[in-house]
Coordinates of C-alpha atoms and ligand atoms in Angstrom, one line a residue:
X1 CA -15.6 -0.8 31.3
X2 CA -15.4 -3.3 32.9
X3 CA -16.4 -5.6 30.6
X4 CA -14.5 -4.4 28.1
X5 CA -11.2 -5.0 30.0
X6 CA -12.2 -8.5 31.0
X7 CA -12.7 -9.3 27.6
X8 CA -9.3 -7.4 26.8
X9 CA -7.9 -9.7 29.6
X10 CA -9.4 -13.3 28.4
X11 CA -8.5 -12.4 24.9
X12 CA -4.6 -11.8 26.1
X13 CA -4.7 -15.2 27.7
X14 CA -6.2 -16.9 24.7
X15 CA -3.8 -15.0 21.9
X16 CA -0.7 -15.4 23.9
X17 CA 0.7 -18.0 21.7
X18 CA 1.0 -15.7 18.8
X19 CA 3.6 -13.8 20.6
X20 CA 7.1 -14.4 20.7
X21 CA 7.7 -12.9 23.8
X22 CA 10.8 -10.9 22.7
X23 CA 11.7 -8.0 24.1
X24 CA 10.1 -4.5 22.4
X25 CA 12.2 -3.6 19.2
X26 CA 14.0 -7.1 18.9
X27 CA 12.1 -8.3 16.2
X28 CA 13.6 -11.4 14.7
X29 CA 15.4 -14.8 16.0
X30 CA 18.2 -16.9 14.6
X31 CA 18.1 -20.7 14.7
X32 CA 21.5 -21.7 16.2
X33 CA 21.3 -25.4 14.2
X34 CA 23.6 -27.8 16.7
X35 CA 25.5 -25.5 19.1
X36 CA 25.9 -26.3 22.2
X37 CA 24.5 -24.6 25.0
X38 CA 27.5 -23.2 26.1
X39 CA 28.6 -21.5 23.0
X40 CA 24.9 -20.1 23.1
X41 CA 25.3 -18.7 26.4
X42 CA 28.7 -16.8 24.9
X43 CA 26.9 -15.9 21.9
X44 CA 23.9 -14.0 23.6
X45 CA 25.5 -11.8 25.8
X46 CA 28.9 -11.4 23.3
X47 CA 26.7 -10.4 19.8
X48 CA 23.0 -11.8 19.9
X49 CA 22.7 -8.9 22.9
X50 CA 24.3 -6.0 21.1
X51 CA 23.1 -6.7 17.6
X52 CA 19.5 -6.8 18.6
X53 CA 18.2 -10.2 18.1
X54 CA 15.1 -11.3 20.0
X55 CA 16.0 -14.7 20.6
X56 CA 17.6 -18.3 19.7
X57 CA 16.3 -21.0 18.2
X58 CA 18.2 -24.2 20.0
X59 CA 18.1 -27.6 18.7
X60 CA 16.1 -30.2 20.5
X61 CA 17.7 -30.4 23.8
X62 CA 16.4 -34.0 25.4
X63 CA 18.3 -37.2 25.2
X64 CA 18.0 -39.0 21.5
X65 CA 19.2 -42.5 19.7
X66 CA 23.0 -42.6 18.9
X67 CA 23.3 -43.4 15.6
X68 CA 26.5 -44.8 14.5
X69 CA 25.7 -45.3 11.2
X70 CA 26.4 -43.5 9.5
X71 CA 28.5 -41.5 11.5
X72 CA 26.1 -39.3 14.3
X73 CA 24.5 -37.6 11.9
X74 CA 22.5 -34.5 12.6
X75 CA 19.3 -35.9 12.2
X76 CA 19.8 -38.2 15.2
X77 CA 18.4 -35.8 17.4
X78 CA 14.9 -36.0 16.0
X79 CA 14.5 -39.6 17.5
X80 CA 13.8 -39.2 21.1
X81 CA 14.6 -41.9 23.5
X82 CA 13.8 -39.8 26.7
X83 CA 12.7 -36.4 27.9
X84 CA 15.9 -36.0 30.2
X85 CA 18.0 -32.8 29.1
X86 CA 21.1 -34.0 27.5
X87 CA 21.9 -34.4 24.4
X88 CA 25.6 -33.7 22.6
X89 CA 25.0 -29.5 23.5
X90 CA 25.0 -30.3 26.6
X91 CA 23.6 -31.6 30.2
X92 CA 20.6 -29.8 32.2
X93 CA 23.3 -27.7 33.7
X94 CA 24.8 -26.1 30.9
X95 CA 21.2 -25.8 29.1
X96 CA 20.2 -23.8 32.4
X97 CA 23.4 -22.0 32.9
X98 CA 22.4 -20.7 29.2
X99 CA 18.9 -20.1 29.6
X100 CA 19.6 -18.0 32.3
X101 CA 22.5 -15.9 31.3
X102 CA 20.7 -15.4 28.0
X103 CA 17.4 -13.9 29.3
X104 CA 19.7 -12.1 31.4
X105 CA 20.5 -9.6 28.4
X106 CA 17.1 -10.5 26.5
X107 CA 18.1 -12.8 24.3
X108 CA 15.1 -15.8 25.0
X109 CA 15.4 -19.4 24.0
X110 CA 12.9 -21.2 22.0
X111 CA 13.0 -24.9 22.3
X112 CA 12.6 -27.6 19.0
X113 CA 10.2 -30.1 20.9
X114 CA 10.5 -33.6 19.0
X115 CA 7.2 -34.9 21.0
X116 CA 4.8 -37.0 17.8
X117 CA 7.4 -39.9 17.8
X118 CA 10.4 -41.5 19.8
X119 CA 13.4 -43.1 17.8
X120 CA 12.5 -45.1 14.5
X121 CA 11.1 -48.9 14.8
X122 CA 14.9 -49.9 13.4
X123 CA 16.6 -48.7 16.9
X124 CA 17.1 -51.8 18.3
X125 CA 17.3 -52.1 22.0
X126 CA 20.2 -52.0 24.5
X127 CA 21.7 -48.2 26.2
X128 CA 22.7 -46.8 22.5
X129 CA 21.0 -43.1 23.7
X130 CA 22.5 -39.9 24.6
X131 CA 22.5 -40.6 28.5
X132 CA 22.9 -44.1 28.2
X133 CA 18.9 -45.1 29.0
X134 CA 17.3 -48.2 28.2
X135 CA 14.9 -48.9 25.6
X136 CA 13.3 -51.7 23.1
X137 CA 11.7 -50.2 19.9
X138 CA 10.6 -53.7 19.2
X139 CA 8.3 -53.4 22.3
X140 CA 8.1 -50.1 22.1
X141 CA 9.3 -49.5 25.6
X142 CA 11.0 -46.6 26.7
X143 CA 11.6 -46.4 31.0
X144 CA 12.9 -43.6 30.9
X145 CA 10.0 -41.5 29.9
X146 CA 8.4 -44.4 30.8
X147 CA 6.4 -44.9 27.3
X148 CA 5.5 -48.5 26.6
X149 CA 3.7 -50.1 23.5
X150 CA -0.2 -48.7 25.0
X151 CA 1.3 -45.3 24.1
X152 CA 1.9 -45.8 20.7
X153 CA -0.6 -45.4 17.6
X154 CA -0.3 -48.7 15.6
X155 CA -3.8 -49.9 16.4
X156 CA -5.3 -46.7 15.0
X157 CA -2.5 -46.6 11.5
X158 CA -4.2 -48.6 8.6
X159 CA -1.3 -48.6 6.0
X160 CA 0.5 -52.0 5.2
X161 CA 3.8 -51.0 6.2
X162 CA 2.8 -48.7 9.3
X163 CA 4.5 -46.0 8.1
X164 CA 2.6 -42.9 5.8
X165 CA 2.0 -44.0 2.3
X166 CA 0.2 -40.8 1.3
X167 CA 0.1 -37.5 1.9
X168 CA -3.6 -37.2 0.4
X169 CA -4.8 -39.4 3.2
X170 CA -4.8 -36.8 6.5
X171 CA -5.7 -39.9 9.6
X172 CA -2.0 -41.6 7.4
X173 CA -0.8 -38.6 7.9
X174 CA -1.5 -38.0 11.9
X175 CA -1.9 -42.0 13.0
X176 CA 0.8 -43.6 10.9
X177 CA 4.7 -43.6 11.1
X178 CA 6.5 -40.8 10.2
X179 CA 9.3 -42.4 8.6
X180 CA 9.0 -45.4 10.8
X181 CA 9.3 -43.6 13.4
X182 CA 7.6 -45.1 16.2
X183 CA 4.2 -42.7 16.6
X184 CA 3.2 -41.3 19.6
X185 CA -0.5 -41.8 20.7
X186 CA -1.0 -38.2 21.8
X187 CA -5.0 -38.7 21.9
X188 CA -3.8 -40.5 25.5
X189 CA -3.8 -38.5 28.2
X190 CA -1.1 -40.1 29.8
X191 CA 1.0 -38.8 26.3
X192 CA 0.2 -35.7 26.7
X193 CA 0.8 -35.6 30.1
X194 CA 4.6 -36.9 29.6
X195 CA 5.0 -34.4 27.2
X196 CA 3.3 -31.5 28.8
X197 CA 5.8 -32.4 32.0
X198 CA 9.2 -32.2 29.8
X199 CA 7.9 -29.3 27.9
X200 CA 6.9 -27.7 31.6
X201 CA 10.7 -28.6 33.3
X202 CA 12.0 -26.1 30.2
X203 CA 9.3 -23.7 30.3
X204 CA 10.4 -23.8 34.3
X205 CA 13.6 -22.9 33.6
X206 CA 12.7 -19.6 31.8
X207 CA 12.3 -20.8 28.0
X208 CA 10.0 -18.3 26.5
X209 CA 8.3 -20.9 23.5
X210 CA 8.7 -23.7 21.2
X211 CA 8.8 -24.8 17.5
X212 CA 6.4 -28.0 17.1
X213 CA 8.4 -30.3 15.0
X214 CA 6.0 -32.4 13.2
X215 CA 3.1 -30.5 13.9
X216 CA 1.7 -31.8 10.7
X217 CA 1.5 -35.4 11.8
X218 CA -0.6 -34.6 15.4
X219 CA -4.1 -34.0 15.4
X220 CA -4.5 -30.2 15.9
X221 CA -6.8 -31.4 18.9
X222 CA -3.8 -33.2 20.3
X223 CA -1.4 -30.7 20.6
X224 CA -4.2 -28.3 22.1
X225 CA -4.4 -31.0 24.8
X226 CA -1.0 -30.9 25.7
X227 CA -0.3 -27.3 25.3
X228 CA -3.4 -26.4 27.4
X229 CA -1.4 -28.1 30.5
X230 CA 1.4 -25.8 29.6
X231 CA 2.7 -23.5 32.8
X232 CA 2.6 -20.1 32.3
X233 CA 6.5 -18.7 31.6
X234 CA 9.2 -18.1 34.7
X235 CA 8.2 -14.9 36.1
X236 CA 11.8 -14.0 36.8
X237 CA 12.0 -12.9 33.8
X238 CA 8.2 -12.4 32.3
X239 CA 5.4 -10.8 33.1
X240 CA 3.0 -12.6 35.0
X241 CA 0.5 -14.6 32.6
X242 CA 2.7 -15.0 29.5
X243 CA 2.2 -18.0 27.6
X244 CA 4.9 -19.4 25.7
X245 CA 5.4 -18.9 22.2
X246 CA 4.2 -21.7 19.7
X247 CA 4.9 -22.1 16.2
X248 CA 4.0 -25.5 14.4
X249 CA 6.0 -26.7 11.8
X250 CA 3.1 -27.4 9.3
X251 CA 4.7 -28.1 5.3
X252 CA 1.5 -26.5 3.4
X253 CA 2.6 -26.4 -0.3
X254 CA -0.4 -26.7 -0.9
X255 CA -2.0 -29.3 -2.6
X256 CA -2.6 -31.5 0.5
X257 CA -5.5 -32.0 2.5
X258 CA -3.4 -31.1 5.5
X259 CA -3.3 -27.1 5.9
X260 CA -1.6 -24.6 7.6
X261 CA -5.0 -22.8 9.1
X262 CA -5.9 -26.0 10.8
X263 CA -3.6 -25.3 13.5
X264 CA -3.9 -21.5 13.9
X265 CA -5.7 -22.2 17.2
X266 CA -2.4 -23.9 18.8
X267 CA -0.1 -21.0 17.4
X268 CA 1.8 -19.7 14.6
X269 CA 2.9 -22.1 11.5
X270 CA 6.1 -22.1 9.5
X271 CA 5.0 -20.5 6.2
X272 CA 7.4 -23.0 3.6
X273 CA 5.9 -20.9 0.6
X274 CA 7.7 -18.5 1.5
X275 CA 11.3 -19.4 1.0
X276 CA 10.4 -21.3 -2.1
X277 CA 8.7 -18.6 -3.9
X278 CA 11.2 -16.1 -2.7
X279 CA 14.1 -18.4 -3.9
X280 CA 11.8 -19.1 -7.1
X281 CA 11.8 -15.4 -7.8
X282 CA 15.6 -14.2 -7.1
X283 CA 16.7 -17.1 -9.4
X284 CA 14.0 -16.0 -12.3
X285 CA 12.4 -19.3 -12.4
X286 CA 9.6 -20.0 -13.5
X287 CA 8.7 -16.5 -15.3
X288 CA 9.0 -14.6 -12.2
X289 CA 10.4 -11.5 -11.0
X290 CA 10.8 -9.2 -8.7
X291 CA 8.7 -6.8 -9.7
X292 CA 5.5 -9.6 -8.4
X293 CA 6.5 -8.8 -5.1
X294 CA 4.6 -5.7 -4.7
X295 CA 1.4 -7.8 -2.9
X296 CA 4.1 -10.0 -0.9
X297 CA 2.4 -12.0 1.7
X298 CA -1.2 -12.8 2.1
X299 CA -1.1 -11.6 -1.6
X300 CA 0.7 -14.9 -2.7
X301 CA -1.3 -16.9 -0.5
X302 CA 0.7 -17.0 2.9
X303 CA -1.2 -17.7 5.9
X304 CA -2.1 -14.2 7.6
X305 CA 1.6 -12.4 9.0
X306 CA 0.4 -12.6 13.1
X307 CA 0.2 -16.4 12.0
X308 CA 3.7 -16.8 10.3
X309 CA 6.7 -17.8 11.2
X310 CA 9.3 -17.1 7.8
X311 CA 12.5 -18.2 7.0
X312 CA 14.7 -18.3 4.1
X313 CA 15.5 -21.8 4.7
X314 CA 15.8 -24.0 7.6
X315 CA 18.2 -27.5 8.5
X316 CA 15.7 -29.5 6.6
X317 CA 15.4 -27.8 3.4
X318 CA 19.1 -26.3 2.8
X319 CA 19.8 -30.2 3.1
X320 CA 17.3 -31.7 0.9
X321 CA 15.4 -33.1 3.0
X322 CA 11.6 -32.1 4.3
X323 CA 10.4 -29.8 1.4
X324 CA 10.5 -26.7 -0.9
X325 CA 12.5 -27.8 -3.9
X326 CA 15.5 -26.9 -5.3
X327 CA 14.2 -23.0 -5.4
X328 CA 15.6 -22.8 -1.5
X329 CA 18.8 -20.3 -1.7
X330 CA 21.0 -21.2 0.9
X331 CA 24.7 -19.7 2.3
X332 CA 26.0 -22.1 -1.2
X333 CA 24.1 -19.3 -3.1
X334 CA 25.8 -16.4 -1.1
X335 CA 25.0 -13.5 -3.4
X336 CA 21.0 -14.3 -3.7
X337 CA 20.8 -15.5 -0.3
X338 CA 21.9 -12.1 1.7
X339 CA 19.2 -10.2 -1.0
X340 CA 16.6 -12.7 0.0
X341 CA 17.4 -12.2 3.6
X342 CA 17.4 -8.9 3.3
X343 CA 14.4 -8.9 1.1
X344 CA 12.3 -10.9 4.4
X345 CA 14.2 -8.8 7.5
X346 CA 13.3 -5.8 5.8
X347 CA 9.3 -6.5 4.8
X348 CA 6.6 -6.7 7.7
X349 CA 5.1 -9.7 6.9
X350 CA 5.9 -12.0 8.8
X351 CA 7.6 -12.7 12.1
X352 CA 11.4 -14.2 10.9
X353 CA 14.0 -16.4 12.1
X354 CA 17.1 -16.1 10.6
X355 CA 18.9 -19.4 9.6
X356 CA 23.0 -20.3 11.1
X357 CA 24.3 -23.4 10.0
X358 CA 26.9 -25.7 9.3
X359 CA 29.0 -26.8 6.2
X360 CA 28.2 -30.4 5.3
X361 CA 29.2 -33.1 5.0
X362 CA 30.1 -33.4 9.1
X363 CA 29.5 -35.3 12.0
X364 CA 29.2 -35.1 15.1
X365 CA 30.7 -36.9 18.3
X366 CA 30.1 -34.9 21.5
X367 CA 29.4 -31.5 20.4
X368 CA 31.7 -29.6 18.1
X369 CA 32.9 -25.9 19.6
X370 CA 32.1 -23.2 18.1
X371 CA 35.3 -20.7 17.5
X372 CA 35.1 -16.5 16.5
X373 CA 37.6 -15.6 13.9
X374 CA 39.6 -12.3 14.4
X375 CA 37.5 -10.9 11.5
X376 CA 34.4 -11.6 13.4
X377 CA 33.2 -14.5 11.7
X378 CA 33.2 -18.4 12.8
X379 CA 35.6 -20.9 12.4
X380 CA 35.8 -24.6 12.8
X381 CA 33.1 -25.2 10.1
X382 CA 30.0 -23.3 11.3
X383 CA 28.9 -20.6 8.7
X384 CA 27.4 -18.1 11.2
X385 CA 25.1 -16.4 8.7
X386 CA 23.4 -14.6 11.4
X387 CA 26.7 -12.5 11.4
X388 CA 27.2 -11.3 8.0
X389 CA 27.3 -8.3 8.2
X390 CA 24.9 -7.6 5.5
X391 CA 22.6 -9.7 7.8
X392 CA 23.1 -8.6 11.2
X393 CA 22.1 -5.1 10.0
X394 CA 18.9 -5.8 8.5
X395 CA 18.3 -7.7 11.3
X396 CA 18.9 -4.7 13.6
X397 CA 17.0 -2.7 10.0
X398 CA 14.1 -4.9 11.1
X399 CA 13.9 -3.3 14.8
X400 CA 14.6 0.2 13.6
X401 CA 11.5 0.3 11.2
X402 CA 9.4 -1.6 14.1
X403 CA 5.9 -0.9 13.1
X404 CA 6.1 1.6 9.7
X405 CA 3.9 0.4 7.4
X406 CA 5.0 -1.0 4.2
X407 CA 5.3 2.0 1.9
X408 CA 6.7 3.9 -1.5
X409 CA 6.9 0.9 -3.6
X410 CA 8.5 1.3 -6.6
X411 CA 9.4 -1.3 -9.4
X412 CA 11.1 -1.3 -13.2
X413 CA 8.8 -3.8 -14.2
X414 CA 11.6 -6.0 -14.1
X415 CA 14.0 -7.1 -11.4
X416 CA 14.6 -3.6 -10.0
X417 CA 12.7 -2.5 -7.1
X418 CA 12.6 -0.8 -3.7
X419 CA 10.2 0.0 -0.5
X420 CA 9.9 1.6 2.3
X421 CA 9.3 1.2 5.9
X422 CA 7.3 4.6 6.6
X423 CA 9.9 7.5 7.5
X424 CA 12.3 4.8 9.0
X425 CA 13.9 2.8 6.6
X426 CA 14.8 2.2 2.3
X427 CA 15.7 -0.7 1.2
X428 CA 16.2 -1.3 -3.1
X429 CA 17.2 -3.7 -5.3
X430 CA 19.1 -4.7 -8.3
X431 CA 18.1 -8.2 -9.8
X432 CA 18.6 -7.3 -13.5
X433 CA 21.4 -8.0 -15.5
X434 CA 21.9 -4.1 -16.1
X435 CA 22.8 -1.3 -13.9
X436 CA 19.9 0.2 -11.9
X437 CA 19.9 4.1 -11.7
X438 CA 16.2 6.0 -10.8
X439 CA 15.1 8.6 -8.5
X440 CA 13.3 7.7 -6.0
X441 CA 11.5 9.0 -2.8
X442 CA 12.4 7.1 0.3
X443 CA 10.0 8.9 2.6
X444 CA 13.3 9.4 4.6
X445 CA 13.9 12.9 6.5
X446 CA 16.3 14.7 4.5
X447 CA 20.0 13.7 5.2
X448 CA 22.9 12.0 4.4
X449 CA 22.8 8.0 5.2
X450 CA 25.1 5.3 5.3
X451 CA 24.6 2.3 3.5
X452 CA 24.2 -0.8 5.9
X453 CA 24.7 -3.2 3.0
X454 CA 27.9 -2.0 1.6
X455 CA 28.7 -1.2 4.9
X456 CA 27.6 0.8 8.1
X457 CA 28.1 3.8 10.4
X458 CA 30.9 3.5 12.6
X459 CA 30.7 6.5 14.9
X460 CA 30.5 9.7 13.1
X461 CA 32.0 8.1 9.7
X462 CA 30.4 5.6 7.2
X463 CA 32.5 2.9 5.7
X464 CA 30.2 2.2 3.0
X465 CA 27.9 4.0 0.2
X466 CA 26.2 7.4 1.0
X467 CA 22.9 7.9 0.3
X468 CA 21.8 11.7 0.1
X469 CA 18.0 12.3 1.1
X470 CA 16.6 15.9 -0.8
X471 CA 14.5 17.6 2.0
X472 CA 11.4 16.7 -0.1
X473 CA 12.2 12.3 0.5
X474 CA 14.2 11.8 -2.3
X475 CA 17.0 9.8 -3.5
X476 CA 19.7 9.1 -6.4
X477 CA 20.6 5.2 -6.7
X478 CA 23.1 3.7 -8.6
X479 CA 23.0 0.0 -8.1
X480 CA 25.6 -2.2 -10.8
X481 CA 24.9 -5.5 -11.5
X482 CA 28.4 -6.6 -10.7
X483 CA 28.4 -5.6 -7.3
X484 CA 29.3 -8.1 -4.5
X485 CA 25.9 -7.0 -2.7
X486 CA 23.3 -5.3 -5.3
X487 CA 21.1 -3.8 -3.2
X488 CA 21.3 -0.5 -0.5
X489 CA 19.3 -0.4 2.9
X490 CA 19.2 2.9 4.6
X491 CA 17.7 3.7 8.0
X492 CA 17.5 7.0 10.4
X493 CA 20.0 5.2 13.2
X494 CA 22.2 5.2 10.3
X495 CA 22.2 9.2 9.6
X496 CA 25.3 10.6 9.2
Ligands
AAO501 C1 16.1 -40.7 9.6 C2 16.3 -41.2 8.3 C3 15.0 -42.4 7.6 C4 14.7 -43.0 8.7 C5 14.2 -42.5 9.9 C6 14.0 -43.4 10.9 O1 16.6 -40.3 7.3 O2 15.7 -42.4 6.6 O3 13.4 -43.6 8.2 O4 15.3 -41.7 10.7 O5 15.0 -44.2 11.3 C7 15.0 -35.8 10.6 C8 15.8 -36.1 9.2 C9 14.8 -37.3 8.8 C10 15.5 -38.4 9.9 C11 14.7 -37.8 11.0 C12 15.1 -39.1 12.1 O6 15.0 -34.9 8.3 O7 16.1 -37.8 7.2 O8 14.9 -39.7 9.4 O9 15.2 -36.7 11.2 O10 15.9 -39.0 12.6 C13 8.0 -34.5 6.2 C14 7.5 -34.1 7.5 C15 8.1 -32.8 8.2 C16 9.5 -33.5 8.9 C17 10.1 -33.8 7.3 C18 11.5 -34.1 7.5 O11 6.2 -33.4 7.6 O12 7.6 -32.8 9.9 O13 9.8 -34.7 6.4 N1 10.3 -32.3 9.5 C19 10.8 -32.2 10.5 C20 12.3 -31.8 11.5 C21 13.4 -32.9 10.6 C22 12.8 -34.3 11.3 C23 11.5 -34.8 11.4 C24 10.6 -33.8 11.4 C25 11.2 -35.8 12.4 O14 12.4 -30.8 10.8 O15 14.6 -32.5 10.9 O16 13.8 -35.1 10.3 O17 11.7 -35.8 13.8 C26 6.3 -33.6 1.9 C27 5.2 -33.7 2.5 C28 5.9 -32.8 4.3 C29 6.9 -33.7 4.3 C30 8.2 -33.9 2.9 C31 9.2 -34.9 3.1 O18 6.5 -32.3 1.4 O19 4.1 -32.3 2.7 O20 5.6 -32.6 5.1 O21 8.0 -33.4 5.4 O22 6.9 -34.5 2.0 O23 8.5 -35.8 3.2 C32 6.9 -31.4 -2.7 C33 5.7 -30.9 -2.1 C34 5.2 -30.7 -0.7 C35 6.6 -32.6 -0.6 C36 7.7 -32.2 -1.4 C37 8.5 -33.9 -0.9 O24 7.7 -30.4 -2.8 O25 4.8 -29.8 -2.6 O26 4.5 -31.3 -0.2 O27 7.4 -32.4 -2.8 O28 7.8 -34.7 -1.3

């Protein structure tokens, strides 16, 4: 018995990095891309906690280069100058305030950690950084960390340009510069220690985990080198011995020597096939149809569910950066996008991240405030997909059906499909060019349910389509192909 307990405890220690550290029954996070810390703090209190969101992925909080041509692009934040908490999203005091206020209402903060590199080689020298720290890219001098020429990989890279020239060569991908970004020598214990110091500072403030940016461009063992130095989470909000949640950005669409599975030891990986394939299916490209989603997940060649961080789009591929290609669905294709996010949130595979965007082109000076309209949507060019009724209600659906099996799959051999989550929820889609008319087994207890897509339950009243489940679990569904949202979702908390 004692041995078993010891084994379990050891396993708990080793495996903690896969656990998102969200509160129970809070099973999704949202990426509030480019939001200011003060706006996130308010969003945690006024919206995310009441609607069951588990946490927020925030933009990189550390000091970065200031780029004025083009004028303050979003991507300047992926060019670190130091590890001071100082960016256009706010200063350290505002960051601390956000972490404390979000944790207080049970919403976790995940930091986008840009630690593979510093700024681009063409960054020049001076104090054009968000906190005014001096740097010199010609000398690879970043005194605010401090890093010097010794701390970069130049000697290890063997391409003519010093940049990654061929993704088929794993040595280049790890040892050369990603599009000219000065590549840190993570084999050095000094570099690992500086990175760990930065991350530990954030852990001590109360963050729950990290997205590891450009993980593909670091050796898995080097990542482990700094992860092993990380503190346990702050016991003010987390139980003793809790490890930070780690999800690594590894773009693996197949066809390259670097795969997501090489990184499993460190934590989860971003499964980029997920959004690329789901977009292809919903757009009906390459002969795909929703009926083929029956074995969605590992059956499609994805990484194991408990190693996957999944999303329909991310901040890169929604604007043509990174990978995924034209199939990626975004808020610009709102009708298909809502179906894709709905499918993702209903399906048990992976840990889910919802994207929350701004409308581009748009450039930032000092962080633009998020404004909220009377109808609860966002103003000031913020899209706030996470506040769209259909998406927000599906975040709740995922929490309600937590732990329930994938069940009662049905399809018409084309683009009409349905499935349940045990006896807690049921969802049905019509992506065909004709209407859906079917009588299906839902697995739900008898009663009248309120569709959470066309509206929702408010008190004892349903503002939407009602679904009547008979004593044997059967229900009739009718979904026209011209509906604004051609899908219906019901769950036990939306029973009238
Ligand atoms: C900026 C400028 C550059 C300039 C640089 C330095 O745009 O012109 O040279 O500064 O001065 C973001 C922006 C970048 C920006 C950077 C720094 O996206 O444009 O550069 O900030 O300001 C690769 C990486 C992946 C990375 C992605 C964008 O593997 O890690 O590129 N994502 C993260 C962040 C991202 C950030 C950084 C990393 C850097 O999310 O926001 O960059 O911190 C292949 C590879 C992928 C590779 C893509 C794109 O994909 O597999 O690993 O992603 O190419 O190069 C098919 C294949 C697929 C392939 C794809 C595209 O689909 O199946 O595998 O084609 O070829």
